[in-house]
Amino acid sequence: MNPRRLFIPSICLLTLGVLASCETSAPVPVPTAMEVDEHGFTAPTEHTLRLNRTAAEGLDLDHPEDFEAATRGRIAREGRVRVVGEDGTVVWDTGDYDFVTGDAPASVHPSLWRQEKLNNEHGLFEVTDGIWQVRGYDLANMSIIRGETGWILVDPLGSEETGQRAIEFARKHLGEVPIRAVLFTHSHIDHFGGIKGVVSDEQLASGEVRVIAPEGFIEESVSENILAGVAMGRRATFMFGFGLPRTPRGHVGSGLGKQPAAGNFSIAVPTDTVDTTGEELTIDGVRFVFQHTPDSEAPAEFIFYLPERRALFGAEVVSRNMHNVLTLRGAKVRDAKAWAGYIDETLRLFPDAEFLVNSHHWPVIGSERIGRFLQGQRDTYKYLHDQTLRLANDGFTPREIAAQVELPEGLAADFANRGYYGTTSHNSRAVYQRYFGFYDGNPANLNPLPPEQEAGRFVRAMGGPERVLAEGQRAFDEGDYRWAARVLNHLVFSDPDNVDGRALLAATYDQLGYQSESGPWRDMYLTASLELRTGTPSGEVDISRARDILAMIPITGYLDSMAVRLDADDYAGEDLTFNFVFTDLDESYVVEIRNSVLNYRGGEAAADADATVRLTKAFWLRLITGDAGATDLLLSDEFAVEGSRLTFLSFLRNLSPGDRAFAIVTP
């Protein structure tokens, strides 16, 4: 029995998808008359050249303010930050982005190119006396605050390897200073996954290092993707372009930063939690005033202010781009109205702030600039919310709204509000979804045909594959790439082996990627192009890199994961009952399968169970990570089955692990 077949929980937690192998299936020969680079990406067309040139002319791309701010206070810089794990895996490498310099190539939107040049600035920076940042060592930043006896770290990066490299670099230039506390601003892994790269288990266990986090941090950080993580992880490969080459025709950055780091991920249980705006803590002699901002950019999040230093830490509630009201990898829809409300509250709570330090990008310095920046961020999310609902109340549907909502000039002229990460298009649709759901009100869209069936009928109605290909080519030649993509997508879904259709659709996605100001949009289009040419990537993932996080998942989380992996057809008419007794936790659960549904309850074991399983959580985790195999299931003292072992093991085998390499751009 292969233990990896056991309902492995899906905790992509934003970045775990990066662990998936980038090996692909056998390349599909896709002939094309267009010039292609060594990776198969086509050259930008005249239409793309013209669009990007027009975009450049409409923006003050050489305005020096951001470039000065992004390099201000730099104490030291490594020529190249290359972090390699113990197993030889390259966890982080700034050298991948050395090509992002000078003027934008024709294959990259000039505004995104400008953002990624700024995101390339890495090193150790002094924000003000006693506050530093290490930037460019992961997707997020690590901030350092000097206390009375040591350092207070804010967001220790996303992997143990990058966290360790960043703190070593800081100590090289600032001295060997003990760490007294770590703050997790919110529940996304790029802000906490490196904790055990900066402090040890012993320091955490002894209480030597305080850990401060928002209320609900542990629950949210380990649970956000546990039920839907396989699909989220697969979609994350598109959103972050994990399989793309780092070239002017490939991935150039995510807008929010460069990319999520690979490596090993860890977590720590908070010693202190914050659940109230206005709450104050004194941490190593430094006074902190907190603003509680749950369900903003993250389900668990806070902002804090250091009054004596007039320094405001904005977490990821604000950043130098428009963020996502709904991430393209998938997540619960965020509340744009509440988000804007929190930023408005920040303006009122901390009007005397002189330094705004964020979890991504570079600081904002000066009270007046901070005020303008916060107002712009607030009004961006409020505008998206209000205008979407105005149009919805006038009867417009999500796609119609997305075509109309654009930021007003006063907001769009500020680079910090532009759609490098989120976009007005998909954020407006997210606002609509929060209020109205998937249905746009048109009965034709109430029960549409599945994509493959619709595609076949579409192709037949247009007169066959040749006519559809000709229409796609006409649209492509005219630079009407959005229509070309729709037409050719039908062709590929009706006949995935149509190499000419795949080639033209891939070339179409190339152009849409080159024209995208959003880093995730670019990556999604170009990943689609790559997969049309080379096939889908391997779905393997090394889940053992997240042992710490796996250990934090409660047993109920694993049982919920079982429920969504139960194939209903396998259990039609079946009635099964299993007792799970976790001997090291003193917890027992009864799992019942009736009507092809798995339900569970805690408490006393069922007397008529088909099997009673006694095990430790430690053994459970060994099974999940592959450290325990078939022999252990038979011989381990930490695992025993009373009743029908065969029935129980058959149940485990039948739980679907999910397909980490499911097709997206083909049927």
JSON list of N, CA and C in Angstrom, two decimals, residues 163-233:
[
{"chain": "A", "resi": 163, "resn": "GLY", "atom": "N", "xyz": [14.46, 32.75, 5.25]},
{"chain": "A", "resi": 163, "resn": "GLY", "atom": "CA", "xyz": [14.49, 33.44, 6.53]},
{"chain": "A", "resi": 163, "resn": "GLY", "atom": "C", "xyz": [15.86, 33.41, 7.16]},
{"chain": "A", "resi": 164, "resn": "GLN", "atom": "N", "xyz": [16.50, 32.24, 7.13]},
{"chain": "A", "resi": 164, "resn": "GLN", "atom": "CA", "xyz": [17.84, 32.11, 7.70]},
{"chain": "A", "resi": 164, "resn": "GLN", "atom": "C", "xyz": [18.85, 32.97, 6.96]},
{"chain": "A", "resi": 165, "resn": "ARG", "atom": "N", "xyz": [18.78, 32.97, 5.63]},
{"chain": "A", "resi": 165, "resn": "ARG", "atom": "CA", "xyz": [19.73, 33.77, 4.85]},
{"chain": "A", "resi": 165, "resn": "ARG", "atom": "C", "xyz": [19.54, 35.25, 5.14]},
{"chain": "A", "resi": 166, "resn": "ALA", "atom": "N", "xyz": [18.28, 35.70, 5.26]},
{"chain": "A", "resi": 166, "resn": "ALA", "atom": "CA", "xyz": [18.01, 37.12, 5.50]},
{"chain": "A", "resi": 166, "resn": "ALA", "atom": "C", "xyz": [18.52, 37.56, 6.87]},
{"chain": "A", "resi": 167, "resn": "ILE", "atom": "N", "xyz": [18.29, 36.74, 7.90]},
{"chain": "A", "resi": 167, "resn": "ILE", "atom": "CA", "xyz": [18.72, 37.16, 9.24]},
{"chain": "A", "resi": 167, "resn": "ILE", "atom": "C", "xyz": [20.24, 37.11, 9.34]},
{"chain": "A", "resi": 168, "resn": "GLU", "atom": "N", "xyz": [20.88, 36.16, 8.67]},
{"chain": "A", "resi": 168, "resn": "GLU", "atom": "CA", "xyz": [22.34, 36.10, 8.67]},
{"chain": "A", "resi": 168, "resn": "GLU", "atom": "C", "xyz": [22.92, 37.34, 7.99]},
{"chain": "A", "resi": 169, "resn": "PHE", "atom": "N", "xyz": [22.28, 37.78, 6.91]},
{"chain": "A", "resi": 169, "resn": "PHE", "atom": "CA", "xyz": [22.75, 38.97, 6.20]},
{"chain": "A", "resi": 169, "resn": "PHE", "atom": "C", "xyz": [22.60, 40.20, 7.08]},
{"chain": "A", "resi": 170, "resn": "ALA", "atom": "N", "xyz": [21.47, 40.29, 7.79]},
{"chain": "A", "resi": 170, "resn": "ALA", "atom": "CA", "xyz": [21.27, 41.43, 8.69]},
{"chain": "A", "resi": 170, "resn": "ALA", "atom": "C", "xyz": [22.32, 41.43, 9.80]},
{"chain": "A", "resi": 171, "resn": "ARG", "atom": "N", "xyz": [22.58, 40.28, 10.38]},
{"chain": "A", "resi": 171, "resn": "ARG", "atom": "CA", "xyz": [23.57, 40.21, 11.47]},
{"chain": "A", "resi": 171, "resn": "ARG", "atom": "C", "xyz": [24.98, 40.53, 10.98]},
{"chain": "A", "resi": 172, "resn": "LYS", "atom": "N", "xyz": [25.27, 40.19, 9.76]},
{"chain": "A", "resi": 172, "resn": "LYS", "atom": "CA", "xyz": [26.59, 40.49, 9.21]},
{"chain": "A", "resi": 172, "resn": "LYS", "atom": "C", "xyz": [26.86, 41.98, 9.24]},
{"chain": "A", "resi": 173, "resn": "HIS", "atom": "N", "xyz": [25.82, 42.78, 9.06]},
{"chain": "A", "resi": 173, "resn": "HIS", "atom": "CA", "xyz": [26.00, 44.23, 8.95]},
{"chain": "A", "resi": 173, "resn": "HIS", "atom": "C", "xyz": [25.54, 45.00, 10.19]},
{"chain": "A", "resi": 174, "resn": "LEU", "atom": "N", "xyz": [24.69, 44.38, 10.99]},
{"chain": "A", "resi": 174, "resn": "LEU", "atom": "CA", "xyz": [24.16, 45.08, 12.17]},
{"chain": "A", "resi": 174, "resn": "LEU", "atom": "C", "xyz": [24.66, 44.49, 13.48]},
{"chain": "A", "resi": 175, "resn": "GLY", "atom": "N", "xyz": [25.31, 43.33, 13.42]},
{"chain": "A", "resi": 175, "resn": "GLY", "atom": "CA", "xyz": [25.84, 42.73, 14.63]},
{"chain": "A", "resi": 175, "resn": "GLY", "atom": "C", "xyz": [25.02, 41.54, 15.09]},
{"chain": "A", "resi": 176, "resn": "GLU", "atom": "N", "xyz": [25.61, 40.74, 15.98]},
{"chain": "A", "resi": 176, "resn": "GLU", "atom": "CA", "xyz": [24.95, 39.55, 16.54]},
{"chain": "A", "resi": 176, "resn": "GLU", "atom": "C", "xyz": [24.02, 40.00, 17.67]},
{"chain": "A", "resi": 177, "resn": "VAL", "atom": "N", "xyz": [22.76, 40.16, 17.34]},
{"chain": "A", "resi": 177, "resn": "VAL", "atom": "CA", "xyz": [21.78, 40.64, 18.30]},
{"chain": "A", "resi": 177, "resn": "VAL", "atom": "C", "xyz": [20.75, 39.55, 18.53]},
{"chain": "A", "resi": 178, "resn": "PRO", "atom": "N", "xyz": [20.40, 39.23, 19.78]},
{"chain": "A", "resi": 178, "resn": "PRO", "atom": "CA", "xyz": [19.40, 38.18, 20.04]},
{"chain": "A", "resi": 178, "resn": "PRO", "atom": "C", "xyz": [18.00, 38.61, 19.59]},
{"chain": "A", "resi": 179, "resn": "ILE", "atom": "N", "xyz": [17.21, 37.64, 19.21]},
{"chain": "A", "resi": 179, "resn": "ILE", "atom": "CA", "xyz": [15.82, 37.89, 18.82]},
{"chain": "A", "resi": 179, "resn": "ILE", "atom": "C", "xyz": [14.94, 37.67, 20.04]},
{"chain": "A", "resi": 180, "resn": "ARG", "atom": "N", "xyz": [14.16, 38.69, 20.38]},
{"chain": "A", "resi": 180, "resn": "ARG", "atom": "CA", "xyz": [13.29, 38.63, 21.55]},
{"chain": "A", "resi": 180, "resn": "ARG", "atom": "C", "xyz": [11.83, 38.33, 21.20]},
{"chain": "A", "resi": 181, "resn": "ALA", "atom": "N", "xyz": [11.43, 38.69, 19.98]},
{"chain": "A", "resi": 181, "resn": "ALA", "atom": "CA", "xyz": [10.02, 38.47, 19.61]},
{"chain": "A", "resi": 181, "resn": "ALA", "atom": "C", "xyz": [9.90, 38.44, 18.10]},
{"chain": "A", "resi": 182, "resn": "VAL", "atom": "N", "xyz": [8.84, 37.76, 17.64]},
{"chain": "A", "resi": 182, "resn": "VAL", "atom": "CA", "xyz": [8.51, 37.71, 16.21]},
{"chain": "A", "resi": 182, "resn": "VAL", "atom": "C", "xyz": [7.03, 38.02, 16.07]},
{"chain": "A", "resi": 183, "resn": "LEU", "atom": "N", "xyz": [6.70, 38.91, 15.15]},
{"chain": "A", "resi": 183, "resn": "LEU", "atom": "CA", "xyz": [5.31, 39.22, 14.85]},
{"chain": "A", "resi": 183, "resn": "LEU", "atom": "C", "xyz": [4.94, 38.64, 13.50]},
{"chain": "A", "resi": 184, "resn": "PHE", "atom": "N", "xyz": [3.81, 37.92, 13.45]},
{"chain": "A", "resi": 184, "resn": "PHE", "atom": "CA", "xyz": [3.21, 37.49, 12.19]},
{"chain": "A", "resi": 184, "resn": "PHE", "atom": "C", "xyz": [2.07, 38.48, 11.90]},
{"chain": "A", "resi": 185, "resn": "THR", "atom": "N", "xyz": [2.19, 39.27, 10.85]},
{"chain": "A", "resi": 185, "resn": "THR", "atom": "CA", "xyz": [1.14, 40.25, 10.59]},
{"chain": "A", "resi": 185, "resn": "THR", "atom": "C", "xyz": [-0.15, 39.60, 10.09]},
{"chain": "A", "resi": 186, "resn": "HIS", "atom": "N", "xyz": [-0.02, 38.46, 9.41]},
{"chain": "A", "resi": 186, "resn": "HIS", "atom": "CA", "xyz": [-1.23, 37.81, 8.92]},
{"chain": "A", "resi": 186, "resn": "HIS", "atom": "C", "xyz": [-0.97, 36.36, 8.54]},
{"chain": "A", "resi": 187, "resn": "SER", "atom": "N", "xyz": [-2.01, 35.69, 8.08]},
{"chain": "A", "resi": 187, "resn": "SER", "atom": "CA", "xyz": [-2.04, 34.23, 8.00]},
{"chain": "A", "resi": 187, "resn": "SER", "atom": "C", "xyz": [-1.68, 33.67, 6.63]},
{"chain": "A", "resi": 188, "resn": "HIS", "atom": "N", "xyz": [-0.87, 34.38, 5.85]},
{"chain": "A", "resi": 188, "resn": "HIS", "atom": "CA", "xyz": [-0.39, 33.85, 4.59]},
{"chain": "A", "resi": 188, "resn": "HIS", "atom": "C", "xyz": [1.06, 33.39, 4.74]},
{"chain": "A", "resi": 189, "resn": "ILE", "atom": "N", "xyz": [1.38, 32.26, 4.13]},
{"chain": "A", "resi": 189, "resn": "ILE", "atom": "CA", "xyz": [2.62, 31.56, 4.44]},
{"chain": "A", "resi": 189, "resn": "ILE", "atom": "C", "xyz": [3.88, 32.35, 4.10]},
{"chain": "A", "resi": 190, "resn": "ASP", "atom": "N", "xyz": [3.82, 33.27, 3.15]},
{"chain": "A", "resi": 190, "resn": "ASP", "atom": "CA", "xyz": [5.03, 34.04, 2.83]},
{"chain": "A", "resi": 190, "resn": "ASP", "atom": "C", "xyz": [5.41, 34.99, 3.96]},
{"chain": "A", "resi": 191, "resn": "HIS", "atom": "N", "xyz": [4.59, 35.05, 5.02]},
{"chain": "A", "resi": 191, "resn": "HIS", "atom": "CA", "xyz": [4.87, 35.93, 6.15]},
{"chain": "A", "resi": 191, "resn": "HIS", "atom": "C", "xyz": [5.17, 35.18, 7.44]},
{"chain": "A", "resi": 192, "resn": "PHE", "atom": "N", "xyz": [5.08, 33.86, 7.42]},
{"chain": "A", "resi": 192, "resn": "PHE", "atom": "CA", "xyz": [5.41, 33.12, 8.64]},
{"chain": "A", "resi": 192, "resn": "PHE", "atom": "C", "xyz": [6.21, 31.86, 8.39]},
{"chain": "A", "resi": 193, "resn": "GLY", "atom": "N", "xyz": [6.27, 31.37, 7.15]},
{"chain": "A", "resi": 193, "resn": "GLY", "atom": "CA", "xyz": [6.87, 30.07, 6.88]},
{"chain": "A", "resi": 193, "resn": "GLY", "atom": "C", "xyz": [8.34, 29.95, 7.20]},
{"chain": "A", "resi": 194, "resn": "GLY", "atom": "N", "xyz": [9.03, 31.09, 7.37]},
{"chain": "A", "resi": 194, "resn": "GLY", "atom": "CA", "xyz": [10.46, 31.05, 7.67]},
{"chain": "A", "resi": 194, "resn": "GLY", "atom": "C", "xyz": [10.80, 31.13, 9.13]},
{"chain": "A", "resi": 195, "resn": "ILE", "atom": "N", "xyz": [9.82, 31.01, 10.02]},
{"chain": "A", "resi": 195, "resn": "ILE", "atom": "CA", "xyz": [10.04, 31.25, 11.45]},
{"chain": "A", "resi": 195, "resn": "ILE", "atom": "C", "xyz": [11.19, 30.41, 12.00]},
{"chain": "A", "resi": 196, "resn": "LYS", "atom": "N", "xyz": [11.30, 29.15, 11.63]},
{"chain": "A", "resi": 196, "resn": "LYS", "atom": "CA", "xyz": [12.34, 28.31, 12.22]},
{"chain": "A", "resi": 196, "resn": "LYS", "atom": "C", "xyz": [13.66, 28.39, 11.46]},
{"chain": "A", "resi": 197, "resn": "GLY", "atom": "N", "xyz": [13.72, 29.32, 10.54]},
{"chain": "A", "resi": 197, "resn": "GLY", "atom": "CA", "xyz": [15.00, 29.70, 9.97]},
{"chain": "A", "resi": 197, "resn": "GLY", "atom": "C", "xyz": [15.63, 30.84, 10.74]},
{"chain": "A", "resi": 198, "resn": "VAL", "atom": "N", "xyz": [14.84, 31.50, 11.59]},
{"chain": "A", "resi": 198, "resn": "VAL", "atom": "CA", "xyz": [15.36, 32.65, 12.35]},
{"chain": "A", "resi": 198, "resn": "VAL", "atom": "C", "xyz": [15.44, 32.39, 13.85]},
{"chain": "A", "resi": 199, "resn": "VAL", "atom": "N", "xyz": [14.60, 31.48, 14.36]},
{"chain": "A", "resi": 199, "resn": "VAL", "atom": "CA", "xyz": [14.68, 31.08, 15.77]},
{"chain": "A", "resi": 199, "resn": "VAL", "atom": "C", "xyz": [14.53, 29.57, 15.85]},
{"chain": "A", "resi": 200, "resn": "SER", "atom": "N", "xyz": [15.01, 28.99, 16.91]},
{"chain": "A", "resi": 200, "resn": "SER", "atom": "CA", "xyz": [15.01, 27.54, 17.05]},
{"chain": "A", "resi": 200, "resn": "SER", "atom": "C", "xyz": [13.78, 27.05, 17.79]},
{"chain": "A", "resi": 201, "resn": "ASP", "atom": "N", "xyz": [13.54, 25.74, 17.68]},
{"chain": "A", "resi": 201, "resn": "ASP", "atom": "CA", "xyz": [12.47, 25.11, 18.45]},
{"chain": "A", "resi": 201, "resn": "ASP", "atom": "C", "xyz": [12.67, 25.33, 19.95]},
{"chain": "A", "resi": 202, "resn": "GLU", "atom": "N", "xyz": [13.93, 25.26, 20.37]},
{"chain": "A", "resi": 202, "resn": "GLU", "atom": "CA", "xyz": [14.23, 25.42, 21.79]},
{"chain": "A", "resi": 202, "resn": "GLU", "atom": "C", "xyz": [13.90, 26.83, 22.27]},
{"chain": "A", "resi": 203, "resn": "GLN", "atom": "N", "xyz": [14.22, 27.83, 21.46]},
{"chain": "A", "resi": 203, "resn": "GLN", "atom": "CA", "xyz": [13.91, 29.20, 21.84]},
{"chain": "A", "resi": 203, "resn": "GLN", "atom": "C", "xyz": [12.41, 29.42, 21.96]},
{"chain": "A", "resi": 204, "resn": "LEU", "atom": "N", "xyz": [11.66, 28.79, 21.05]},
{"chain": "A", "resi": 204, "resn": "LEU", "atom": "CA", "xyz": [10.21, 28.92, 21.09]},
{"chain": "A", "resi": 204, "resn": "LEU", "atom": "C", "xyz": [9.62, 28.17, 22.28]},
{"chain": "A", "resi": 205, "resn": "ALA", "atom": "N", "xyz": [10.10, 26.96, 22.49]},
{"chain": "A", "resi": 205, "resn": "ALA", "atom": "CA", "xyz": [9.56, 26.14, 23.58]},
{"chain": "A", "resi": 205, "resn": "ALA", "atom": "C", "xyz": [9.83, 26.74, 24.95]},
{"chain": "A", "resi": 206, "resn": "SER", "atom": "N", "xyz": [10.99, 27.39, 25.10]},
{"chain": "A", "resi": 206, "resn": "SER", "atom": "CA", "xyz": [11.36, 27.95, 26.41]},
{"chain": "A", "resi": 206, "resn": "SER", "atom": "C", "xyz": [10.67, 29.26, 26.72]},
{"chain": "A", "resi": 207, "resn": "GLY", "atom": "N", "xyz": [10.07, 29.88, 25.71]},
{"chain": "A", "resi": 207, "resn": "GLY", "atom": "CA", "xyz": [9.47, 31.20, 25.91]},
{"chain": "A", "resi": 207, "resn": "GLY", "atom": "C", "xyz": [10.46, 32.33, 25.76]},
{"chain": "A", "resi": 208, "resn": "GLU", "atom": "N", "xyz": [11.68, 31.99, 25.37]},
{"chain": "A", "resi": 208, "resn": "GLU", "atom": "CA", "xyz": [12.71, 33.02, 25.18]},
{"chain": "A", "resi": 208, "resn": "GLU", "atom": "C", "xyz": [12.30, 34.02, 24.10]},
{"chain": "A", "resi": 209, "resn": "VAL", "atom": "N", "xyz": [11.56, 33.53, 23.10]},
{"chain": "A", "resi": 209, "resn": "VAL", "atom": "CA", "xyz": [11.10, 34.38, 22.00]},
{"chain": "A", "resi": 209, "resn": "VAL", "atom": "C", "xyz": [9.58, 34.44, 22.02]},
{"chain": "A", "resi": 210, "resn": "ARG", "atom": "N", "xyz": [9.03, 35.63, 22.17]},
{"chain": "A", "resi": 210, "resn": "ARG", "atom": "CA", "xyz": [7.57, 35.80, 22.11]},
{"chain": "A", "resi": 210, "resn": "ARG", "atom": "C", "xyz": [7.13, 35.76, 20.64]},
{"chain": "A", "resi": 211, "resn": "VAL", "atom": "N", "xyz": [5.94, 35.24, 20.41]},
{"chain": "A", "resi": 211, "resn": "VAL", "atom": "CA", "xyz": [5.35, 35.21, 19.07]},
{"chain": "A", "resi": 211, "resn": "VAL", "atom": "C", "xyz": [3.99, 35.89, 19.16]},
{"chain": "A", "resi": 212, "resn": "ILE", "atom": "N", "xyz": [3.82, 36.98, 18.42]},
{"chain": "A", "resi": 212, "resn": "ILE", "atom": "CA", "xyz": [2.59, 37.77, 18.47]},
{"chain": "A", "resi": 212, "resn": "ILE", "atom": "C", "xyz": [1.90, 37.67, 17.11]},
{"chain": "A", "resi": 213, "resn": "ALA", "atom": "N", "xyz": [0.61, 37.37, 17.13]},
{"chain": "A", "resi": 213, "resn": "ALA", "atom": "CA", "xyz": [-0.14, 37.18, 15.89]},
{"chain": "A", "resi": 213, "resn": "ALA", "atom": "C", "xyz": [-1.58, 37.62, 16.10]},
{"chain": "A", "resi": 214, "resn": "PRO", "atom": "N", "xyz": [-2.30, 37.87, 15.00]},
{"chain": "A", "resi": 214, "resn": "PRO", "atom": "CA", "xyz": [-3.71, 38.24, 15.13]},
{"chain": "A", "resi": 214, "resn": "PRO", "atom": "C", "xyz": [-4.56, 37.05, 15.57]},
{"chain": "A", "resi": 215, "resn": "GLU", "atom": "N", "xyz": [-5.69, 37.33, 16.15]},
{"chain": "A", "resi": 215, "resn": "GLU", "atom": "CA", "xyz": [-6.64, 36.30, 16.57]},
{"chain": "A", "resi": 215, "resn": "GLU", "atom": "C", "xyz": [-6.98, 35.41, 15.38]},
{"chain": "A", "resi": 216, "resn": "GLY", "atom": "N", "xyz": [-7.02, 34.11, 15.63]},
{"chain": "A", "resi": 216, "resn": "GLY", "atom": "CA", "xyz": [-7.37, 33.16, 14.58]},
{"chain": "A", "resi": 216, "resn": "GLY", "atom": "C", "xyz": [-6.22, 32.79, 13.67]},
{"chain": "A", "resi": 217, "resn": "PHE", "atom": "N", "xyz": [-5.01, 33.24, 14.01]},
{"chain": "A", "resi": 217, "resn": "PHE", "atom": "CA", "xyz": [-3.87, 33.03, 13.10]},
{"chain": "A", "resi": 217, "resn": "PHE", "atom": "C", "xyz": [-3.64, 31.55, 12.79]},
{"chain": "A", "resi": 218, "resn": "ILE", "atom": "N", "xyz": [-3.53, 30.72, 13.81]},
{"chain": "A", "resi": 218, "resn": "ILE", "atom": "CA", "xyz": [-3.22, 29.31, 13.57]},
{"chain": "A", "resi": 218, "resn": "ILE", "atom": "C", "xyz": [-4.32, 28.65, 12.75]},
{"chain": "A", "resi": 219, "resn": "GLU", "atom": "N", "xyz": [-5.57, 28.86, 13.15]},
{"chain": "A", "resi": 219, "resn": "GLU", "atom": "CA", "xyz": [-6.68, 28.24, 12.43]},
{"chain": "A", "resi": 219, "resn": "GLU", "atom": "C", "xyz": [-6.68, 28.66, 10.97]},
{"chain": "A", "resi": 220, "resn": "GLU", "atom": "N", "xyz": [-6.52, 29.95, 10.71]},
{"chain": "A", "resi": 220, "resn": "GLU", "atom": "CA", "xyz": [-6.59, 30.42, 9.34]},
{"chain": "A", "resi": 220, "resn": "GLU", "atom": "C", "xyz": [-5.36, 30.01, 8.53]},
{"chain": "A", "resi": 221, "resn": "SER", "atom": "N", "xyz": [-4.19, 30.02, 9.15]},
{"chain": "A", "resi": 221, "resn": "SER", "atom": "CA", "xyz": [-2.98, 29.72, 8.40]},
{"chain": "A", "resi": 221, "resn": "SER", "atom": "C", "xyz": [-2.90, 28.27, 7.97]},
{"chain": "A", "resi": 222, "resn": "VAL", "atom": "N", "xyz": [-3.51, 27.36, 8.73]},
{"chain": "A", "resi": 222, "resn": "VAL", "atom": "CA", "xyz": [-3.45, 25.95, 8.35]},
{"chain": "A", "resi": 222, "resn": "VAL", "atom": "C", "xyz": [-4.71, 25.46, 7.65]},
{"chain": "A", "resi": 223, "resn": "SER", "atom": "N", "xyz": [-5.77, 26.25, 7.66]},
{"chain": "A", "resi": 223, "resn": "SER", "atom": "CA", "xyz": [-7.05, 25.72, 7.17]},
{"chain": "A", "resi": 223, "resn": "SER", "atom": "C", "xyz": [-7.53, 26.35, 5.87]},
{"chain": "A", "resi": 224, "resn": "GLU", "atom": "N", "xyz": [-6.97, 27.49, 5.46]},
{"chain": "A", "resi": 224, "resn": "GLU", "atom": "CA", "xyz": [-7.56, 28.20, 4.32]},
{"chain": "A", "resi": 224, "resn": "GLU", "atom": "C", "xyz": [-7.70, 27.30, 3.10]},
{"chain": "A", "resi": 225, "resn": "ASN", "atom": "N", "xyz": [-6.71, 26.46, 2.85]},
{"chain": "A", "resi": 225, "resn": "ASN", "atom": "CA", "xyz": [-6.73, 25.66, 1.63]},
{"chain": "A", "resi": 225, "resn": "ASN", "atom": "C", "xyz": [-6.82, 24.17, 1.88]},
{"chain": "A", "resi": 226, "resn": "ILE", "atom": "N", "xyz": [-7.15, 23.75, 3.09]},
{"chain": "A", "resi": 226, "resn": "ILE", "atom": "CA", "xyz": [-7.08, 22.32, 3.37]},
{"chain": "A", "resi": 226, "resn": "ILE", "atom": "C", "xyz": [-8.11, 21.52, 2.57]},
{"chain": "A", "resi": 227, "resn": "LEU", "atom": "N", "xyz": [-9.27, 22.09, 2.31]},
{"chain": "A", "resi": 227, "resn": "LEU", "atom": "CA", "xyz": [-10.30, 21.36, 1.59]},
{"chain": "A", "resi": 227, "resn": "LEU", "atom": "C", "xyz": [-10.18, 21.51, 0.08]},
{"chain": "A", "resi": 228, "resn": "ALA", "atom": "N", "xyz": [-9.71, 22.64, -0.39]},
{"chain": "A", "resi": 228, "resn": "ALA", "atom": "CA", "xyz": [-9.66, 22.90, -1.83]},
{"chain": "A", "resi": 228, "resn": "ALA", "atom": "C", "xyz": [-8.23, 23.09, -2.33]},
{"chain": "A", "resi": 229, "resn": "GLY", "atom": "N", "xyz": [-7.27, 22.67, -1.53]},
{"chain": "A", "resi": 229, "resn": "GLY", "atom": "CA", "xyz": [-5.88, 23.00, -1.82]},
{"chain": "A", "resi": 229, "resn": "GLY", "atom": "C", "xyz": [-5.31, 22.37, -3.07]},
{"chain": "A", "resi": 230, "resn": "VAL", "atom": "N", "xyz": [-5.78, 21.17, -3.46]},
{"chain": "A", "resi": 230, "resn": "VAL", "atom": "CA", "xyz": [-5.25, 20.57, -4.69]},
{"chain": "A", "resi": 230, "resn": "VAL", "atom": "C", "xyz": [-5.55, 21.48, -5.88]},
{"chain": "A", "resi": 231, "resn": "ALA", "atom": "N", "xyz": [-6.81, 21.90, -5.98]},
{"chain": "A", "resi": 231, "resn": "ALA", "atom": "CA", "xyz": [-7.17, 22.79, -7.08]},
{"chain": "A", "resi": 231, "resn": "ALA", "atom": "C", "xyz": [-6.48, 24.14, -6.96]},
{"chain": "A", "resi": 232, "resn": "MET", "atom": "N", "xyz": [-6.39, 24.66, -5.72]},
{"chain": "A", "resi": 232, "resn": "MET", "atom": "CA", "xyz": [-5.71, 25.95, -5.54]},
{"chain": "A", "resi": 232, "resn": "MET", "atom": "C", "xyz": [-4.23, 25.85, -5.91]},
{"chain": "A", "resi": 233, "resn": "GLY", "atom": "N", "xyz": [-3.61, 24.73, -5.52]},
{"chain": "A", "resi": 233, "resn": "GLY", "atom": "CA", "xyz": [-2.20, 24.56, -5.85]},
{"chain": "A", "resi": 233, "resn": "GLY", "atom": "C", "xyz": [-1.97, 24.48, -7.34]}
]
